[in-house]
CSV table of C-alpha atoms and ligand atoms in Angstrom, one decimal:
chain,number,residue,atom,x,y,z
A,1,UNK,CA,-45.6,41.3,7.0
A,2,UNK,CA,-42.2,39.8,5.7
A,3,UNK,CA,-42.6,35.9,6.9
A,4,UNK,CA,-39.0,35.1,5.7
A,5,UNK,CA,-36.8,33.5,7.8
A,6,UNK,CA,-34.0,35.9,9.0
A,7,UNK,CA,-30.4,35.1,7.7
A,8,UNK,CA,-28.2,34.2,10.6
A,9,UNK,CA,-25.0,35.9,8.9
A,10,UNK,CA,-24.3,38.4,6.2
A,11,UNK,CA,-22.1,38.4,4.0
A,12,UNK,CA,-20.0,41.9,4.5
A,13,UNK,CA,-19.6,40.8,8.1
A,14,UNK,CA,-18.3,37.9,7.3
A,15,UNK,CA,-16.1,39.6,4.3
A,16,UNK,CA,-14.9,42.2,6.4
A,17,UNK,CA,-13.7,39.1,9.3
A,18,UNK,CA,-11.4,37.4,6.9
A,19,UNK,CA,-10.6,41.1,5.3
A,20,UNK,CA,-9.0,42.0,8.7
A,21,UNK,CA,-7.4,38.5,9.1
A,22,UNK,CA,-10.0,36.6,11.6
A,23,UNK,CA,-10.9,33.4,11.9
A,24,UNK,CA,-14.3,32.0,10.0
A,25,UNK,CA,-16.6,29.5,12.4
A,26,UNK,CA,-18.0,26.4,11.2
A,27,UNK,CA,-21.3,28.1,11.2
A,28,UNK,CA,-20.2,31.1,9.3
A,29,UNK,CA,-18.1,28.9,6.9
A,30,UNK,CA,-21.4,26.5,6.1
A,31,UNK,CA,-23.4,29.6,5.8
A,32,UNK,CA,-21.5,31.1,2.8
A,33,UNK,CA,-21.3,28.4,1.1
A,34,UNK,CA,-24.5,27.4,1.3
A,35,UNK,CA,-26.1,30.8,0.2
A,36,UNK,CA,-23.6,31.2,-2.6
A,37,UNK,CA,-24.6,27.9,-4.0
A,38,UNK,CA,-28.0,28.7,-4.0
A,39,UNK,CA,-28.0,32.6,-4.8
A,40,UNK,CA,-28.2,34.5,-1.7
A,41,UNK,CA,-24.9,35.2,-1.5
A,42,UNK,CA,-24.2,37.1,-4.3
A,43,UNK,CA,-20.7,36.7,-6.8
A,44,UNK,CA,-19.1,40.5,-5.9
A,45,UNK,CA,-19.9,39.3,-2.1
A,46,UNK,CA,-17.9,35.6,-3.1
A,47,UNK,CA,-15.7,37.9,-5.2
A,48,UNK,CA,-14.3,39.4,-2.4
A,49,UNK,CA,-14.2,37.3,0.4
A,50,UNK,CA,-12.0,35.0,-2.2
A,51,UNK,CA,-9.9,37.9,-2.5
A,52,UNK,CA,-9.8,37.7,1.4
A,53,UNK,CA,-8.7,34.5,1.9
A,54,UNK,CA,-6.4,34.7,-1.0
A,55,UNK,CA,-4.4,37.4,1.0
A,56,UNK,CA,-5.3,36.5,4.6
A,57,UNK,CA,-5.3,32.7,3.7
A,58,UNK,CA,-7.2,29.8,6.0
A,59,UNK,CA,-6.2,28.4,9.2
A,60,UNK,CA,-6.0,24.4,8.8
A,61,UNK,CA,-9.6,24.0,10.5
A,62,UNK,CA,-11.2,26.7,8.4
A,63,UNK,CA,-10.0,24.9,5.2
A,64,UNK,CA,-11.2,21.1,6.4
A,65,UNK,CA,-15.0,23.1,7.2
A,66,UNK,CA,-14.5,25.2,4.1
A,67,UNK,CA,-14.1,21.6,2.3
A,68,UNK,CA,-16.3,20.0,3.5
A,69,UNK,CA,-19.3,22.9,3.1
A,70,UNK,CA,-18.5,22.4,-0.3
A,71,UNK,CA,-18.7,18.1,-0.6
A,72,UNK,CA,-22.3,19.0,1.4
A,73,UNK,CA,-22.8,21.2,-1.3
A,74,UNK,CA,-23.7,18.5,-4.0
A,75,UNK,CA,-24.4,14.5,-4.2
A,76,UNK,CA,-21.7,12.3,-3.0
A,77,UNK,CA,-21.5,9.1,-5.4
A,78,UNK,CA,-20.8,5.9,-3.9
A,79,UNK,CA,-19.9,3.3,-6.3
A,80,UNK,CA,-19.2,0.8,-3.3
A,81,UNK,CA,-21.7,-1.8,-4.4
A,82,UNK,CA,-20.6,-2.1,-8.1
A,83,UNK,CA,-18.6,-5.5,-8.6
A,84,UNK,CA,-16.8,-7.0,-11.9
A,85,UNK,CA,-16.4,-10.8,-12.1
A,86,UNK,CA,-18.0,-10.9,-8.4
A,87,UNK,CA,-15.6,-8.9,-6.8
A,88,UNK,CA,-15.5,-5.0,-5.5
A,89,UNK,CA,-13.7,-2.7,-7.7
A,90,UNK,CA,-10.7,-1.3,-7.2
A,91,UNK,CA,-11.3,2.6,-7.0
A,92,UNK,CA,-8.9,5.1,-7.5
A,93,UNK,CA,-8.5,8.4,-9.1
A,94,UNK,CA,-5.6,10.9,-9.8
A,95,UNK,CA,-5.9,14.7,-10.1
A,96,UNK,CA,-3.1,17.5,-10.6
A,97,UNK,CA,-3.5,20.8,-9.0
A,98,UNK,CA,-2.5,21.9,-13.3
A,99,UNK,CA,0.0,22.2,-15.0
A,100,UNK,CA,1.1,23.2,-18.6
A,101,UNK,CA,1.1,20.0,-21.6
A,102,UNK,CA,-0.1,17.8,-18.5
A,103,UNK,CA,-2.2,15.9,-20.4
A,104,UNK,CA,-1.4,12.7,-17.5
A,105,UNK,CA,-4.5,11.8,-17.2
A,106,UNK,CA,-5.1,10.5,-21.0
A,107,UNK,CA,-2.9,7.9,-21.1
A,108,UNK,CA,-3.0,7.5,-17.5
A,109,UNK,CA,-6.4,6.2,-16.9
A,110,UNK,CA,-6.1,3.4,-19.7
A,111,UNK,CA,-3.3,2.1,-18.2
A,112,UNK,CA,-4.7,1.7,-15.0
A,113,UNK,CA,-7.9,0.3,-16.3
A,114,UNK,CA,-5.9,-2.0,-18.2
A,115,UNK,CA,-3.8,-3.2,-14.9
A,116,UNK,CA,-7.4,-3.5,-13.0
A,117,UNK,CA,-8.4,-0.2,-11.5
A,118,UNK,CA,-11.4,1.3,-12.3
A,119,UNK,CA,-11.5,5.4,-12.2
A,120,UNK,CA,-14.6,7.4,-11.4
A,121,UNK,CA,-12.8,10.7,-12.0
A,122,UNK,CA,-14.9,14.3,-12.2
A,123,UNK,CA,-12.2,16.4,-14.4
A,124,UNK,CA,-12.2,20.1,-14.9
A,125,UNK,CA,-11.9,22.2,-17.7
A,126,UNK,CA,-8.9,25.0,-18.3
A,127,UNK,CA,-8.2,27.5,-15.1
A,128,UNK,CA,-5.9,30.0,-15.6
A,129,UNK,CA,-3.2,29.4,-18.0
A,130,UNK,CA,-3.4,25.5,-17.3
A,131,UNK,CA,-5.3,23.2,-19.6
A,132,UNK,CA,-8.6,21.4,-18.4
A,133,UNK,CA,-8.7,17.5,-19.4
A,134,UNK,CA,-12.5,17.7,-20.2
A,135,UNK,CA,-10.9,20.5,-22.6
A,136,UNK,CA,-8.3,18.5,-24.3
A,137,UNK,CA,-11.2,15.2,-24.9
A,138,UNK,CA,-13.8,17.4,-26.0
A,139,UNK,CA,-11.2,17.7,-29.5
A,140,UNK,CA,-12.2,14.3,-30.0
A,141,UNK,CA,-15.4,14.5,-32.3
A,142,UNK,CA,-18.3,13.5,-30.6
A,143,UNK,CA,-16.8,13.1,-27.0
A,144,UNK,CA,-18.8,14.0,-24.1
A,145,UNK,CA,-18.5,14.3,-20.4
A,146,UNK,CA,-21.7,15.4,-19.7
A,147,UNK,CA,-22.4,11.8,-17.9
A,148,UNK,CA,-25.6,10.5,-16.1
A,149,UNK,CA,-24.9,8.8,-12.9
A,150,UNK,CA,-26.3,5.4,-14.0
A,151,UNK,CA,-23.6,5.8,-17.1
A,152,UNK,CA,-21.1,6.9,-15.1
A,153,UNK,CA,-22.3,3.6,-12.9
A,154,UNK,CA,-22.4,1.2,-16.0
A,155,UNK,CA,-19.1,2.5,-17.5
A,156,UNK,CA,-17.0,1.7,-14.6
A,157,UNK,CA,-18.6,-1.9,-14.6
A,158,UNK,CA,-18.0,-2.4,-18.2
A,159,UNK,CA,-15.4,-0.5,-19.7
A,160,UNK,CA,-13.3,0.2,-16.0
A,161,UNK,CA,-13.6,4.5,-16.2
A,162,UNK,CA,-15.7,7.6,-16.8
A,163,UNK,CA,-14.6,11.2,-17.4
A,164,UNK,CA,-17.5,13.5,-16.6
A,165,UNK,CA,-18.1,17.0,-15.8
A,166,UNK,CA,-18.3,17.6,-11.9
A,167,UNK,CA,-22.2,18.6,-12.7
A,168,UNK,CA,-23.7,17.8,-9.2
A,169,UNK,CA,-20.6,16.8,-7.4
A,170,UNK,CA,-19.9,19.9,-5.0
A,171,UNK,CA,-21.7,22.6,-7.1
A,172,UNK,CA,-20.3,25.4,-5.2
A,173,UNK,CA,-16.7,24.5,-6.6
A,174,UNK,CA,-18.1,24.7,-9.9
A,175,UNK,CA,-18.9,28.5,-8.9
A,176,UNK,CA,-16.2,29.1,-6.8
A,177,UNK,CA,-13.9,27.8,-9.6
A,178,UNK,CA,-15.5,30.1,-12.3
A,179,UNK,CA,-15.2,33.2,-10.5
A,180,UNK,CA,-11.8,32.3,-9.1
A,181,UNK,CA,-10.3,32.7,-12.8
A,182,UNK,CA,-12.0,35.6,-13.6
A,183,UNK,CA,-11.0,37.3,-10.3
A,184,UNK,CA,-7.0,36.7,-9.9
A,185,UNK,CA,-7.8,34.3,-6.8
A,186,UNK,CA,-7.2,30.6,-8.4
A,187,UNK,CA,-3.3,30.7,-7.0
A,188,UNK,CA,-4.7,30.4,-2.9
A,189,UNK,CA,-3.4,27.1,-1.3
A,190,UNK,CA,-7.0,26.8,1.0
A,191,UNK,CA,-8.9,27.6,-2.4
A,192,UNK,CA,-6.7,25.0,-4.3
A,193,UNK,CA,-6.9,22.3,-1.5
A,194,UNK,CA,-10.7,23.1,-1.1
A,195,UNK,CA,-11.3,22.9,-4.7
A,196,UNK,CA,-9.5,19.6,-5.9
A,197,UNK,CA,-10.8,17.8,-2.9
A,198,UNK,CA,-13.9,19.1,-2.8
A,199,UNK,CA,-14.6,17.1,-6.2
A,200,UNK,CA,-12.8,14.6,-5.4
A,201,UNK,CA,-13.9,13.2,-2.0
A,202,UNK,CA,-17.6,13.4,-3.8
A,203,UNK,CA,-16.6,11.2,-6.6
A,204,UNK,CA,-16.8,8.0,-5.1
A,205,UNK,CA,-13.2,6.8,-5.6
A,206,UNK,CA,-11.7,5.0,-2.4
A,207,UNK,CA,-7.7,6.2,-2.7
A,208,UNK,CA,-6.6,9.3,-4.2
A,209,UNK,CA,-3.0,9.9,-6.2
A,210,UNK,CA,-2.6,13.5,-6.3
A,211,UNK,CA,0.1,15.2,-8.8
A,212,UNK,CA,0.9,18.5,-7.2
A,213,UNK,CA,2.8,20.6,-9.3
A,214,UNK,CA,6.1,22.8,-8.5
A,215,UNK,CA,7.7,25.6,-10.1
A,216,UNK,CA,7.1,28.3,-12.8
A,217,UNK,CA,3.6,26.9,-14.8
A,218,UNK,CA,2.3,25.5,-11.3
A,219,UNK,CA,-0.1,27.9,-9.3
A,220,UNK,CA,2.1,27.7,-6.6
A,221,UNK,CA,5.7,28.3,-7.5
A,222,UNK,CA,7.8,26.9,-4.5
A,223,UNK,CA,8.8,23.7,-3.3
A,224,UNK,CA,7.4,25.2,0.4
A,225,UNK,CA,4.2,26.2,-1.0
A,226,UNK,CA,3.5,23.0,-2.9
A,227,UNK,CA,4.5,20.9,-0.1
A,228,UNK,CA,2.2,22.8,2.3
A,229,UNK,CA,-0.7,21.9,-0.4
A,230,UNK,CA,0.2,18.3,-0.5
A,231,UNK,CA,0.1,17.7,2.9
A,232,UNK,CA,-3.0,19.6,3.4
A,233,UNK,CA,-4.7,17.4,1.0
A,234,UNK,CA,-3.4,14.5,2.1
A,235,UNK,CA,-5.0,15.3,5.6
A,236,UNK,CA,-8.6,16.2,4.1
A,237,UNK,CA,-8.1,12.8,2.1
A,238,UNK,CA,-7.7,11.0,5.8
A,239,UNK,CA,-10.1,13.2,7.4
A,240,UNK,CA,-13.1,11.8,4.9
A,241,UNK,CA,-11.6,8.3,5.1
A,242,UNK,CA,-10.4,8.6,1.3
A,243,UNK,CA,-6.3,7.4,1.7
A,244,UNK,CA,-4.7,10.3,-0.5
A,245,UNK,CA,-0.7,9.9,-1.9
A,246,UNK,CA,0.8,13.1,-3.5
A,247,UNK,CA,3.6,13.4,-5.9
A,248,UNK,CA,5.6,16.5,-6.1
A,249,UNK,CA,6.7,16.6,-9.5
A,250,UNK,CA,8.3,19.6,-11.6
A,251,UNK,CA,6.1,21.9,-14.0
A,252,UNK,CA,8.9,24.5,-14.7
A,253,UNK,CA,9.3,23.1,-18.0
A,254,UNK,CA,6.3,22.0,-20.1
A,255,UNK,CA,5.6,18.6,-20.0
A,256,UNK,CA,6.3,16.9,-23.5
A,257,UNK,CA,6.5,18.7,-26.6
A,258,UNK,CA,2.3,19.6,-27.4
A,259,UNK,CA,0.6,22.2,-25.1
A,260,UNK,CA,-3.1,22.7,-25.9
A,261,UNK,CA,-6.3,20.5,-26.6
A,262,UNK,CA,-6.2,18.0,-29.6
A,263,UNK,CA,-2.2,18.5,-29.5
A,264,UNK,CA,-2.3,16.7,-26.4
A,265,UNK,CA,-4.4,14.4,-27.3
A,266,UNK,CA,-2.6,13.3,-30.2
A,267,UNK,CA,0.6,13.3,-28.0
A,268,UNK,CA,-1.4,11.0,-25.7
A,269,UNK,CA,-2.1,8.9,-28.7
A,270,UNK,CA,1.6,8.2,-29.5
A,271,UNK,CA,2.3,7.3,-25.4
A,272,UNK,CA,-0.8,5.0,-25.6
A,273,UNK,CA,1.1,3.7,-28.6
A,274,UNK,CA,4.4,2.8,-26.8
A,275,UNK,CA,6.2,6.1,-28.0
A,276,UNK,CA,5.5,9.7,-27.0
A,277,UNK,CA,8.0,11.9,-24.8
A,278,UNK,CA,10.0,10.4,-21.7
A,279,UNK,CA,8.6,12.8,-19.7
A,280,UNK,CA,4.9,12.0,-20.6
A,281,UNK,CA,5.5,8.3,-20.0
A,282,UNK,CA,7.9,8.0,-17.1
A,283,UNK,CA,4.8,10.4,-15.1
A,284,UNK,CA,2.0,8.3,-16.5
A,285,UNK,CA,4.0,5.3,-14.9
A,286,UNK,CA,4.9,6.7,-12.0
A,287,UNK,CA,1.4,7.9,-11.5
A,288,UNK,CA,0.1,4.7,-12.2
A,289,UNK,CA,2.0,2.7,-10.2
A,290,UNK,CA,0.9,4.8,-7.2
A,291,UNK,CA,-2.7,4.6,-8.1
A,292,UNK,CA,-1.9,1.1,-8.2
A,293,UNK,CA,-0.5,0.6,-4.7
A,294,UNK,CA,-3.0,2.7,-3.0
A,295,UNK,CA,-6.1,0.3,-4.8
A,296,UNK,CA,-4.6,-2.5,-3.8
A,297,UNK,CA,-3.5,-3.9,-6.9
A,298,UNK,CA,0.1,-5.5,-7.2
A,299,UNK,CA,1.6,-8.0,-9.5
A,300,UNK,CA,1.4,-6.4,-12.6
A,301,UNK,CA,3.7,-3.4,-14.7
A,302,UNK,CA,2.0,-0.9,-15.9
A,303,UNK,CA,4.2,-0.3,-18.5
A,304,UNK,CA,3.9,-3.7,-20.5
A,305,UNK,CA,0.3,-2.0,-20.8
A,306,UNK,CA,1.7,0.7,-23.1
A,307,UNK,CA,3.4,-1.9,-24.6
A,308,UNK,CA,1.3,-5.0,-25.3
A,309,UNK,CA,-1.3,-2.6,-26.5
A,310,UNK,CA,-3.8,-3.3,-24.0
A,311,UNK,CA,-3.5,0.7,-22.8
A,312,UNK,CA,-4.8,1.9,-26.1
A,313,UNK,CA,-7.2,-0.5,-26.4
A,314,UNK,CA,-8.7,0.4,-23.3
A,315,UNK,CA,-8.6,4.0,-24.0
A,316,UNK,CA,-10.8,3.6,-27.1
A,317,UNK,CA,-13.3,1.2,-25.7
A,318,UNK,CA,-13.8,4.8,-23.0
A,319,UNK,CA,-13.5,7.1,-25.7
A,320,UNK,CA,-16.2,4.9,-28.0
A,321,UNK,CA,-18.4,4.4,-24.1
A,322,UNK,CA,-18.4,8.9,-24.2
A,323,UNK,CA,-19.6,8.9,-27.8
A,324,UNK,CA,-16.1,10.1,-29.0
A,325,UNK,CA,-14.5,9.4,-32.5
A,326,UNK,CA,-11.1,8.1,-33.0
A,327,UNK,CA,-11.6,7.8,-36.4
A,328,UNK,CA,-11.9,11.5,-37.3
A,329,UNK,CA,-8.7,13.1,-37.3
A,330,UNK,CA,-7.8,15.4,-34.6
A,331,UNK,CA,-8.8,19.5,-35.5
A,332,UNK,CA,-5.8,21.8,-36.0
A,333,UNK,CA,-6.0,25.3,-36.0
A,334,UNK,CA,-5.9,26.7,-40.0
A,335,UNK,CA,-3.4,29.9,-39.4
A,336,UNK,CA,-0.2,28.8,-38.4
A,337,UNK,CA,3.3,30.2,-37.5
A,338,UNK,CA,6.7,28.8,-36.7
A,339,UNK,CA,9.1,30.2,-34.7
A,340,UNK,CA,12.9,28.9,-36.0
A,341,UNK,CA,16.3,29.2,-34.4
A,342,UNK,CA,18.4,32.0,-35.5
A,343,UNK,CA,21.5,29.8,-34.2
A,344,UNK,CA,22.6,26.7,-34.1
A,345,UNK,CA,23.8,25.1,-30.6
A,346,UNK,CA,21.2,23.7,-27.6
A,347,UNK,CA,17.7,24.3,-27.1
A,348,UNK,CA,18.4,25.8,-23.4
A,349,UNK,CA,15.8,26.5,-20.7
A,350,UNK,CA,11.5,26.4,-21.9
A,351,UNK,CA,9.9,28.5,-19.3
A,352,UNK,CA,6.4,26.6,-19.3
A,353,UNK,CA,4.2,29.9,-18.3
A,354,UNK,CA,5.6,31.5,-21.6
A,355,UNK,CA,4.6,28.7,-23.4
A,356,UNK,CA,0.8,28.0,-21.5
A,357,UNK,CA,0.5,31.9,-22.1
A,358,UNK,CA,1.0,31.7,-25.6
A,359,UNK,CA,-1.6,28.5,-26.1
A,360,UNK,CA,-4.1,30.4,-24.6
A,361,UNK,CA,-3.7,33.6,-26.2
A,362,UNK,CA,-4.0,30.9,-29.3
A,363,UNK,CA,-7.3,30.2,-28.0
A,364,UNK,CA,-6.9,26.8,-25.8
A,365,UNK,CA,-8.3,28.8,-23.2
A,366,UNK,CA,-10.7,31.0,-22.2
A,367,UNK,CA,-10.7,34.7,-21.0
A,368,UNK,CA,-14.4,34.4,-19.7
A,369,UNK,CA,-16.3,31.4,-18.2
A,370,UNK,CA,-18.4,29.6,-20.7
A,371,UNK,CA,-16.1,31.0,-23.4
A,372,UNK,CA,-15.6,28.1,-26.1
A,373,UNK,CA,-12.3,27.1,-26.7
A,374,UNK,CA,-10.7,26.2,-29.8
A,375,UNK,CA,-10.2,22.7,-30.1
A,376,UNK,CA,-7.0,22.6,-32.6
A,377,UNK,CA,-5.0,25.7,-31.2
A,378,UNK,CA,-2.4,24.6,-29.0
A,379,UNK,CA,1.7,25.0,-29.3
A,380,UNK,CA,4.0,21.9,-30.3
A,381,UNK,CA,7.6,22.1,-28.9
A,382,UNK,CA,9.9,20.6,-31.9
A,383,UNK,CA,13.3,21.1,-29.6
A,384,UNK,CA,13.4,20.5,-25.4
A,385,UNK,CA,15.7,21.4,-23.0
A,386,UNK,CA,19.2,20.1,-24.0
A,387,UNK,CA,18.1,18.9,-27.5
A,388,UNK,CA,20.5,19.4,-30.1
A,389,UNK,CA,19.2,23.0,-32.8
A,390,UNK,CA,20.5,23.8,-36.3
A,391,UNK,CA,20.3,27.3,-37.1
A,392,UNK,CA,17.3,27.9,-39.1
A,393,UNK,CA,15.2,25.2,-38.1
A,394,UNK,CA,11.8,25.0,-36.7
A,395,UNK,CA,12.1,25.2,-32.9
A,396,UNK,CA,8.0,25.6,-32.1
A,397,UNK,CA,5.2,25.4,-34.1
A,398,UNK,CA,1.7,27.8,-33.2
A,399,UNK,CA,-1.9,26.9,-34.1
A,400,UNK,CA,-5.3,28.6,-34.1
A,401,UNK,CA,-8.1,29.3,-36.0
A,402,UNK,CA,-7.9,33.4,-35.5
A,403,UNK,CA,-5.2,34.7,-37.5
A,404,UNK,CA,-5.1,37.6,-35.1
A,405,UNK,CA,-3.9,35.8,-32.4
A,406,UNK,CA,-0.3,34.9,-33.4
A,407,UNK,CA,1.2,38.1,-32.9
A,408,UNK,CA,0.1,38.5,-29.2
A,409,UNK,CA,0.8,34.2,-28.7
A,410,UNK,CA,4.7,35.2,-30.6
A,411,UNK,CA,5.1,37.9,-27.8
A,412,UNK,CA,4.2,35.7,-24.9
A,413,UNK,CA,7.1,32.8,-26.7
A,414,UNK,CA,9.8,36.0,-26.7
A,415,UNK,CA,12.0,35.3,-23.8
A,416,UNK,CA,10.2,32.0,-22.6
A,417,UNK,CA,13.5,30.0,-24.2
A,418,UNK,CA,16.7,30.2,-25.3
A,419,UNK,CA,19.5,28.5,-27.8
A,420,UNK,CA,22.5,28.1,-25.9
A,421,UNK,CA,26.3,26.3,-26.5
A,422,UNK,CA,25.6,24.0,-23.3
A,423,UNK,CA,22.3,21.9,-22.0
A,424,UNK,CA,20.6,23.5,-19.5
A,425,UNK,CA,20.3,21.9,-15.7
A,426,UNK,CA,18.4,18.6,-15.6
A,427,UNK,CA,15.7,19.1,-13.3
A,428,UNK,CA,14.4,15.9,-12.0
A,429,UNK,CA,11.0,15.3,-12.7
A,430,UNK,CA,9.8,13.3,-9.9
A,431,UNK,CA,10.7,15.8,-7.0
A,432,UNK,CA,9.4,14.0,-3.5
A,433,UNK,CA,6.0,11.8,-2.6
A,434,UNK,CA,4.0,12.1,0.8
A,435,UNK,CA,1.1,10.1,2.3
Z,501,URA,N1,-7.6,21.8,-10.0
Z,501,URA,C1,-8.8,22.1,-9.3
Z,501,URA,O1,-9.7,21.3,-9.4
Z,501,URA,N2,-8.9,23.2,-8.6
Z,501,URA,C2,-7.9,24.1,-8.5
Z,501,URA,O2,-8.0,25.1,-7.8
Z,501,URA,C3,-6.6,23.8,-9.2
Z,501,URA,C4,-6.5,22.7,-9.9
């Protein structure tokens, strides 16, 4: 006699619903989730119903259920009762929907920690052709992210922030993410929105800065579609009682001049230093400043703490609390190749997807899940947008530790920029903020 209990849905009829453009229930929404977290709904059945909502998309109740199916998924963290010098602290995170050299978060977090604020953030690694913080850190020798909750718990008591793998925060994300980049359905506003605050409504922080991303190395490549993601997430933020911001900022061109893992963090390194690209810093501040405001916290500048030093400090008393090593120099990739200006004039136009293409055919990323990825191959920009180029002179630099992937990381640079007799358009970084 089969005694087990009978399913209540299955998963072609629930396919073949959003397939033909219908509308998924509550019940049918916390059903698949559910059995794909826990195995009976099987990854060609997720496979396709991703590729369902990809095309059909989500009406605005389906992606609030579908979000929160997947918070109910895993733990929720609540850091509410953790106090420094008596008092509650102020918690806030950031996350960008990805970009390409948006290493933010790096110097970011420092200087927020260093201005009061105190981070639980759950960061991802690499989707796509974006780059995955937990990616970049893992360069450092001896970092981890693989954080228990009672050191995630002391770290943001004593040091002010942890970076840590999602691990038991919304586990169907972390499945849902995985097969999403291996099945061409990451760039899905419901699957974005779902994702990012899926993680981060488990997290524990109390306000959310969100950094969504417009324009040719974003997922979503219009102002319309980005602002329909922003304001979506900004509305799951309210719905949970988590007060979420967003930033729409550009990500046509990559940000700074290092796209890849320990290139970005060594760019990082030079922001946290008071230098580093105008770009990098004038987002980290703007960021910051935001993340600020929503915690709570006001009379202080953010960017004295990239000056005064107190940024850096603070980044190495976190990198030293994950086991990390700032005193072993950064990897780089052993086979490299330059690409050099045949003319002299100004660097015109970087297209960002060329250049994220070409990191990860260097390795920075992976083309399966669980691939490694190489810690020192990555691209450095020498010239950006407008810069001044003598003929002959070394316009981008390529690393990796796989000789054989320069040629195909070359073809993806051929036509991603330009040398011109004029600059390019300025596009302004900082394109709108909601919430
Ligand atoms: N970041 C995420 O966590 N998920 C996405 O889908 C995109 C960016």
């Amino acid at each position: 006699m089969d005694t087990t209990t009978p399913e209540p849905f299955d998963a072609p009829t629930v396919i073949a619903i959003k397939r033909d453009g219908g509308v998924l229930s509550d019940a049918q929404i916390d059903w698949v989730i559910d059995g794909y977290t826990h195995g009976r709904v099987a990854d060609e059945q997720m496979a396709a119903l991703l590729m369902a909502i990809y095309l059909r998309g989500m009406a605005p109740g389906e992606i609030a259920r579908w979000t929160a199916a997947m918070v109910e998924s895993g733990q929720r963290f609540d850091f509410t009762d953790l106090r420094r010098d008596g008092k509650p602290l102020a918690l806030v995170d950031k996350h960008s929907t990805g970009g390409v050299g948006d290493k933010i978060t790096i110097p970011l977090l420092p200087v927020v920690m260093a201005c009061g604020g105190s981070v639980p953030q759950a960061a991802g690694r690499g989707l796509g052709h974006t780059g995955g913080t937990l990616d970049k850190l893992e360069a450092i020798r001896g970092f981890t992210a693989e954080l228990s909750k009672d050191q995630i718990r002391q770290q943001l008591c004593d040091v002010g922030a942890a970076v840590f793998a999602a691990g038991e925060l919304a586990p169907a994300d972390r499945k849902i993410y995985a097969l999403r980049d291996i099945t061409g359905t990451v760039e899905s506003l419901p699957l974005i929105a779902s994702s990012v605050m899926s993680k981060k409504l488990a997290e524990g922080a109390r306000a959310l800065v969100l950094d969504v991303k417009v324009g040719r190395g974003a997922f979503l490549k219009t102002e319309t579609e980005s602002r329909a993601l922003a304001q979506t997430m900004v509305d799951l933020g309210a719905a949970h009682g988590v007060p979420t911001r967003a930033l729409l900022t550009d990500m046509n061109r990559p940000l700074g001049r290092a796209v890849g893992n320990a290139v970005e963090v060594a760019e990082s390194l030079e922001v946290l230093a008071g230098g580093g690209p105008d770009d990098v810093v004038a987002l980290t501040l703007a960021l910051a400043t935001e993340m600020l405001a929503a915690a709570g916290i006001d009379g202080v500048d953010p960017a004295e703490t990239l000056r005064d030093g107190s940024a850096m400090d603070r980044f190495r008393r976190l990198v030293a609390a994950q086991g990390g090593d700032l005193s072993v120099e950064l990897p780089t990739g052993a086979a490299v190749e330059t690409v050099t200006a045949d003319r002299g004039g100004v660097m015109g136009d970087i297209d960002a997807m060329g250049v994220a293409m070409a990191a990860w055919r260097l390795g920075a990323g992976r083309a399966r899940p669980g691939d490694p990825v190489q810690a020192g191959a990555g691209v450095r920009i020498h010239r950006r947008p407008g810069e001044p180029v003598t003929a002959g002179e070394t316009l981008f630099t390529l690393y990796t530790d796989t000789p054989e992937r320069l040629r195909p990381a070359l073809a993806e640079l051929d036509g991603a920029w330009s040398v011109g007799d004029g600059a390019p358009p300025q596009l302004p970084l900082l394109i709108d903020r909601l919430g």
